[in-house]
Amino acid sequence: MTTPRIPTLRLVLVRRVSTAGQAVDGYGLPAQEADCRKWTKGQTAPRVRIVHMVTDGDGKAGKSGTTLLDERPGLMEAVEWIAEGKADGILAPNLDRLARELTVQEAVLSYVWALGGRVFTADHGEHLEDDASDPMRTAMRQMRGVFHQLDRGLIIKRLTEGRAAKGERGGYAYGAPRFGQRVEDKELTADERENAIAEEMERWRDEEGLSIRAICARANARDDMPSKRGGKWHPTTVQRLLSSEAREKARQQSARARAERKEQQRRERAARLLAQR
């Protein structure tokens, strides 16, 4: 008598780490993998086998859970395994690791289901495809997505407020320190060497009446007066260093540039979402 073969479900383990999330919850890649493998060992009907593992982000630079599917190479690879028939579905530690934004979460699930794949998380089990006869199923899943999105918003709010408060106290909040300062033990401290360079340039301007371009040329002709990043001085950089008004103008220009980049990214993201419909 032949023993019937027990079917095995082939899943791709999907991990993701984001800088903000890891800073708060410490749920790193090894812990995510351990939770998923522990879940698979407890499954008997059907048996579950992890056939591949993908990762978005790493310990240094995380991958946001708000990015779209085509911006997540690991998740795209998992989907390709399903499309090519090498896997039956995906397994993540929780929905939060798939996406922290509800719209992205739903897009990922819909895409996997459209390919005939199944979605599992270690904290819940299988997330069944939407069924018109069971609207509560969809509502409860989306409710979890709403709270994941809220959690992400609160994390960003705490980090932003913490940086702002630290900056108001004169501490190092974020960004590259200006000339004359350096970061030591995550705090701003005076850089004596750079301050001496700035004082020398001020003396050339005030006592010798040198122009900005002349100061720049003299500094570049010397080996002991490097710029902040070790390269050549530029007149604009020297002017900003010697003028508080120029520094404020540069700060405002940088802020506008950041806002424009953010708006452009928002528009590109919206276009990709519409293209996926």
Tab-separated table of C-alpha atoms in Angstrom:
chain	number	residue	atom	x	y	z
A	1	MET	CA	0.000	0.000	0.000
A	2	THR	CA	1.430	3.353	-1.022
A	3	THR	CA	1.448	6.133	1.552
A	4	PRO	CA	-0.282	9.190	0.117
A	5	ARG	CA	2.104	12.045	-0.503
A	6	ILE	CA	1.498	15.054	1.720
A	7	PRO	CA	1.389	18.215	-0.383
A	8	THR	CA	4.011	20.835	0.379
A	9	LEU	CA	3.418	24.551	0.037
A	10	ARG	CA	6.408	26.412	-1.401
A	11	LEU	CA	6.796	29.906	-0.002
A	12	VAL	CA	9.239	32.757	-0.483
A	13	LEU	CA	10.230	34.365	2.800
A	14	VAL	CA	9.993	38.155	2.517
A	15	ARG	CA	11.939	40.341	4.938
A	16	ARG	CA	12.194	44.111	5.162
A	17	VAL	CA	13.918	46.479	7.504
A	18	SER	CA	13.392	50.230	7.608
A	19	THR	CA	15.662	52.684	9.359
A	20	ALA	CA	12.865	54.354	11.292
A	21	GLY	CA	11.193	51.097	12.336
A	22	GLN	CA	14.410	49.431	13.433
A	23	ALA	CA	15.320	52.489	15.514
A	24	VAL	CA	12.123	52.074	17.500
A	25	ASP	CA	11.163	48.398	17.536
A	26	GLY	CA	14.512	46.718	16.819
A	27	TYR	CA	12.791	44.062	14.704
A	28	GLY	CA	15.765	43.239	12.507
A	29	LEU	CA	16.239	40.777	9.677
A	30	PRO	CA	17.446	37.774	11.773
A	31	ALA	CA	14.452	38.064	14.113
A	32	GLN	CA	12.041	38.253	11.185
A	33	GLU	CA	13.540	35.150	9.602
A	34	ALA	CA	13.458	33.262	12.908
A	35	ASP	CA	9.753	34.028	13.421
A	36	CYS	CA	8.899	32.883	9.899
A	37	ARG	CA	10.866	29.635	10.159
A	38	LYS	CA	9.296	28.894	13.527
A	39	TRP	CA	5.853	29.333	11.972
A	40	THR	CA	6.661	26.994	9.066
A	41	LYS	CA	7.741	24.209	11.439
A	42	GLY	CA	4.328	24.258	13.068
A	43	GLN	CA	2.413	23.799	9.798
A	44	THR	CA	1.394	20.224	8.959
A	45	ALA	CA	-1.646	20.483	6.686
A	46	PRO	CA	-0.246	21.306	4.301
A	47	ARG	CA	3.443	21.217	5.073
A	48	VAL	CA	5.292	24.428	4.344
A	49	ARG	CA	8.744	24.755	2.853
A	50	ILE	CA	10.679	27.973	2.397
A	51	VAL	CA	12.193	27.724	-1.082
A	52	HIS	CA	13.739	31.165	-1.278
A	53	MET	CA	14.307	34.279	0.824
A	54	VAL	CA	14.368	37.904	-0.293
A	55	THR	CA	15.254	41.071	1.565
A	56	ASP	CA	14.521	44.746	1.096
A	57	GLY	CA	16.823	47.046	2.991
A	58	ASP	CA	19.717	46.125	5.272
A	59	GLY	CA	21.132	47.043	8.632
A	60	LYS	CA	22.479	50.359	7.364
A	61	ALA	CA	19.935	51.617	4.904
A	62	GLY	CA	16.389	50.485	5.321
A	63	LYS	CA	13.659	50.220	2.735
A	64	SER	CA	10.490	52.072	3.541
A	65	GLY	CA	7.248	50.147	3.754
A	66	THR	CA	5.571	52.976	1.870
A	67	THR	CA	7.500	52.335	-1.353
A	68	LEU	CA	5.660	50.753	-4.245
A	69	LEU	CA	6.119	47.211	-5.436
A	70	ASP	CA	8.414	48.182	-8.314
A	71	GLU	CA	10.694	50.004	-5.856
A	72	ARG	CA	11.163	46.886	-3.725
A	73	PRO	CA	13.586	44.576	-5.585
A	74	GLY	CA	13.257	41.838	-2.983
A	75	LEU	CA	9.471	41.782	-3.120
A	76	MET	CA	9.552	41.939	-6.926
A	77	GLU	CA	11.827	38.886	-6.947
A	78	ALA	CA	9.379	37.009	-4.719
A	79	VAL	CA	6.531	37.849	-7.079
A	80	GLU	CA	8.606	36.637	-10.038
A	81	TRP	CA	9.070	33.274	-8.326
A	82	ILE	CA	5.287	32.946	-8.124
A	83	ALA	CA	4.795	34.060	-11.730
A	84	GLU	CA	7.365	31.501	-12.917
A	85	GLY	CA	5.735	28.679	-10.946
A	86	LYS	CA	8.706	28.197	-8.623
A	87	ALA	CA	6.718	29.201	-5.520
A	88	ASP	CA	3.101	29.071	-4.382
A	89	GLY	CA	3.106	32.238	-2.326
A	90	ILE	CA	4.935	34.559	0.028
A	91	LEU	CA	5.520	34.502	3.774
A	92	ALA	CA	6.302	37.614	5.825
A	93	PRO	CA	6.619	38.078	9.598
A	94	ASN	CA	3.554	40.358	9.543
A	95	LEU	CA	1.719	42.704	7.202
A	96	ASP	CA	3.801	45.575	8.522
A	97	ARG	CA	6.877	44.065	6.840
A	98	LEU	CA	5.028	43.912	3.531
A	99	ALA	CA	3.889	47.517	3.746
A	100	ARG	CA	3.268	50.203	6.333
A	101	GLU	CA	0.830	52.106	4.154
A	102	LEU	CA	-2.628	50.692	3.517
A	103	THR	CA	-2.729	51.487	-0.203
A	104	VAL	CA	0.627	49.778	-0.760
A	105	GLN	CA	-0.407	46.786	1.345
A	106	GLU	CA	-3.562	46.275	-0.685
A	107	ALA	CA	-1.685	46.697	-3.976
A	108	VAL	CA	0.848	44.022	-2.982
A	109	LEU	CA	-1.842	41.560	-1.898
A	110	SER	CA	-3.907	42.127	-5.037
A	111	TYR	CA	-0.876	41.584	-7.255
A	112	VAL	CA	0.078	38.301	-5.586
A	113	TRP	CA	-3.499	37.026	-5.668
A	114	ALA	CA	-3.845	38.017	-9.333
A	115	LEU	CA	-0.901	35.712	-10.099
A	116	GLY	CA	-2.617	32.861	-8.279
A	117	GLY	CA	-0.286	33.153	-5.289
A	118	ARG	CA	-1.114	32.957	-1.594
A	119	VAL	CA	-0.071	35.315	1.192
A	120	PHE	CA	0.912	34.228	4.690
A	121	THR	CA	2.267	36.033	7.733
A	122	ALA	CA	3.820	34.379	10.761
A	123	ASP	CA	1.599	36.283	13.183
A	124	HIS	CA	-1.685	35.499	11.411
A	125	GLY	CA	-1.444	32.642	8.955
A	126	GLU	CA	-3.006	32.934	5.520
A	127	HIS	CA	-4.578	36.175	4.353
A	128	LEU	CA	-7.397	34.923	2.168
A	129	GLU	CA	-8.393	36.660	-1.015
A	130	ASP	CA	-11.317	39.062	-0.777
A	131	ASP	CA	-14.739	37.458	-0.915
A	132	ALA	CA	-17.959	39.422	-1.482
A	133	SER	CA	-19.790	37.063	0.905
A	134	ASP	CA	-17.374	37.903	3.751
A	135	PRO	CA	-16.821	41.696	3.880
A	136	MET	CA	-15.562	41.449	7.487
A	137	ARG	CA	-12.497	39.582	6.244
A	138	THR	CA	-11.450	42.539	4.105
A	139	ALA	CA	-12.404	45.079	6.763
A	140	MET	CA	-10.315	43.414	9.500
A	141	ARG	CA	-7.272	43.110	7.241
A	142	GLN	CA	-7.532	46.712	6.183
A	143	MET	CA	-7.996	47.751	9.793
A	144	ARG	CA	-4.646	46.164	10.609
A	145	GLY	CA	-3.163	48.099	7.698
A	146	VAL	CA	-4.581	51.344	9.058
A	147	PHE	CA	-2.903	50.748	12.413
A	148	HIS	CA	0.396	49.859	10.736
A	149	GLN	CA	0.192	53.149	8.855
A	150	LEU	CA	-0.673	55.011	12.070
A	151	ASP	CA	2.277	53.375	13.823
A	152	ARG	CA	4.623	54.531	11.068
A	153	GLY	CA	3.245	58.071	11.306
A	154	LEU	CA	3.778	58.141	15.060
A	155	ILE	CA	7.355	56.870	14.672
A	156	ILE	CA	8.161	59.623	12.179
A	157	LYS	CA	6.460	62.205	14.399
A	158	ARG	CA	8.520	61.173	17.448
A	159	LEU	CA	11.783	61.165	15.493
A	160	THR	CA	11.047	64.536	13.880
A	161	GLU	CA	10.050	66.166	17.154
A	162	GLY	CA	13.073	64.665	18.909
A	163	ARG	CA	15.460	66.042	16.294
A	164	ALA	CA	13.797	69.455	16.392
A	165	ALA	CA	13.998	69.614	20.187
A	166	LYS	CA	17.645	68.572	20.132
A	167	GLY	CA	18.410	71.196	17.513
A	168	GLU	CA	16.703	73.896	19.604
A	169	ARG	CA	18.933	72.934	22.537
A	170	GLY	CA	21.952	73.428	20.320
A	171	GLY	CA	22.595	69.730	19.824
A	172	TYR	CA	23.226	67.837	16.613
A	173	ALA	CA	19.911	66.936	15.041
A	174	TYR	CA	20.686	65.776	11.505
A	175	GLY	CA	22.474	66.746	8.330
A	176	ALA	CA	26.085	67.595	7.646
A	177	PRO	CA	27.630	69.913	10.267
A	178	ARG	CA	28.655	73.330	8.990
A	179	PHE	CA	32.266	74.402	8.601
A	180	GLY	CA	33.793	74.878	12.046
A	181	GLN	CA	31.823	72.059	13.636
A	182	ARG	CA	32.095	68.283	13.713
A	183	VAL	CA	30.105	65.417	15.196
A	184	GLU	CA	31.621	63.625	18.164
A	185	ASP	CA	29.652	60.964	20.065
A	186	LYS	CA	26.516	62.091	18.202
A	187	GLU	CA	26.945	65.663	19.463
A	188	LEU	CA	28.160	68.808	17.746
A	189	THR	CA	31.498	70.138	18.903
A	190	ALA	CA	33.808	72.892	17.698
A	191	ASP	CA	36.444	71.961	15.158
A	192	GLU	CA	39.460	74.059	16.172
A	193	ARG	CA	41.308	73.507	12.898
A	194	GLU	CA	38.389	74.611	10.745
A	195	ASN	CA	37.629	77.587	12.982
A	196	ALA	CA	41.247	78.699	12.660
A	197	ILE	CA	40.846	78.598	8.845
A	198	ALA	CA	37.678	80.673	9.037
A	199	GLU	CA	39.363	83.237	11.306
A	200	GLU	CA	42.296	83.485	8.888
A	201	MET	CA	39.914	84.150	5.991
A	202	GLU	CA	38.113	86.803	8.041
A	203	ARG	CA	41.456	88.504	8.741
A	204	TRP	CA	42.288	88.536	5.011
A	205	ARG	CA	38.944	90.204	4.331
A	206	ASP	CA	38.915	92.703	7.220
A	207	GLU	CA	42.614	93.625	7.517
A	208	GLU	CA	43.861	93.156	3.947
A	209	GLY	CA	40.630	93.977	2.121
A	210	LEU	CA	40.782	90.865	-0.072
A	211	SER	CA	37.765	90.045	-2.196
A	212	ILE	CA	35.960	86.724	-1.932
A	213	ARG	CA	37.640	85.459	-5.103
A	214	ALA	CA	41.064	86.535	-3.853
A	215	ILE	CA	40.468	84.771	-0.529
A	216	CYS	CA	39.372	81.659	-2.395
A	217	ALA	CA	42.464	81.708	-4.625
A	218	ARG	CA	44.847	82.209	-1.696
A	219	ALA	CA	43.269	79.394	0.309
A	220	ASN	CA	43.443	77.024	-2.670
A	221	ALA	CA	47.123	77.848	-3.145
A	222	ARG	CA	47.891	76.548	0.345
A	223	ASP	CA	48.020	72.922	1.440
A	224	ASP	CA	46.955	73.606	5.037
A	225	MET	CA	43.535	75.161	4.287
A	226	PRO	CA	41.307	72.409	2.839
A	227	SER	CA	37.583	72.839	2.422
A	228	LYS	CA	35.088	70.882	4.513
A	229	ARG	CA	35.314	67.817	2.282
A	230	GLY	CA	38.983	68.209	1.465
A	231	GLY	CA	38.541	69.627	-2.023
A	232	LYS	CA	39.119	73.067	-3.528
A	233	TRP	CA	37.391	76.171	-2.237
A	234	HIS	CA	34.712	77.829	-4.367
A	235	PRO	CA	33.853	81.546	-4.121
A	236	THR	CA	30.260	80.722	-3.197
A	237	THR	CA	31.439	78.481	-0.351
A	238	VAL	CA	33.800	81.144	0.967
A	239	GLN	CA	31.099	83.799	0.786
A	240	ARG	CA	28.694	81.580	2.679
A	241	LEU	CA	31.338	80.870	5.318
A	242	LEU	CA	32.084	84.564	5.896
A	243	SER	CA	28.506	85.870	5.718
A	244	SER	CA	25.648	84.944	8.034
A	245	GLU	CA	23.200	86.308	5.449
A	246	ALA	CA	24.687	84.079	2.765
A	247	ARG	CA	24.424	81.064	5.091
A	248	GLU	CA	20.745	81.792	5.747
A	249	LYS	CA	20.070	82.230	2.033
A	250	ALA	CA	21.783	78.901	1.306
A	251	ARG	CA	19.725	77.221	4.025
A	252	GLN	CA	16.495	78.536	2.496
A	253	GLN	CA	17.562	77.397	-0.976
A	254	SER	CA	18.323	73.910	0.346
A	255	ALA	CA	14.934	73.770	2.064
A	256	ARG	CA	13.162	74.745	-1.165
A	257	ALA	CA	15.149	72.180	-3.122
A	258	ARG	CA	14.203	69.442	-0.634
A	259	ALA	CA	10.535	70.448	-0.836
A	260	GLU	CA	10.642	70.368	-4.653
A	261	ARG	CA	12.267	66.912	-4.646
A	262	LYS	CA	9.633	65.648	-2.231
A	263	GLU	CA	6.822	67.013	-4.401
A	264	GLN	CA	8.365	65.442	-7.508
A	265	GLN	CA	8.654	62.080	-5.756
A	266	ARG	CA	5.000	62.361	-4.682
A	267	ARG	CA	3.900	63.023	-8.259
A	268	GLU	CA	5.982	60.145	-9.649
A	269	ARG	CA	4.592	57.820	-6.999
A	270	ALA	CA	1.022	58.843	-7.797
A	271	ALA	CA	1.658	58.197	-11.480
A	272	ARG	CA	2.961	54.703	-10.740
A	273	LEU	CA	-0.063	53.928	-8.556
A	274	LEU	CA	-2.414	54.980	-11.347
A	275	ALA	CA	-0.448	52.895	-13.847
A	276	GLN	CA	-0.895	49.790	-11.689
A	277	ARG	CA	-4.684	50.052	-11.671
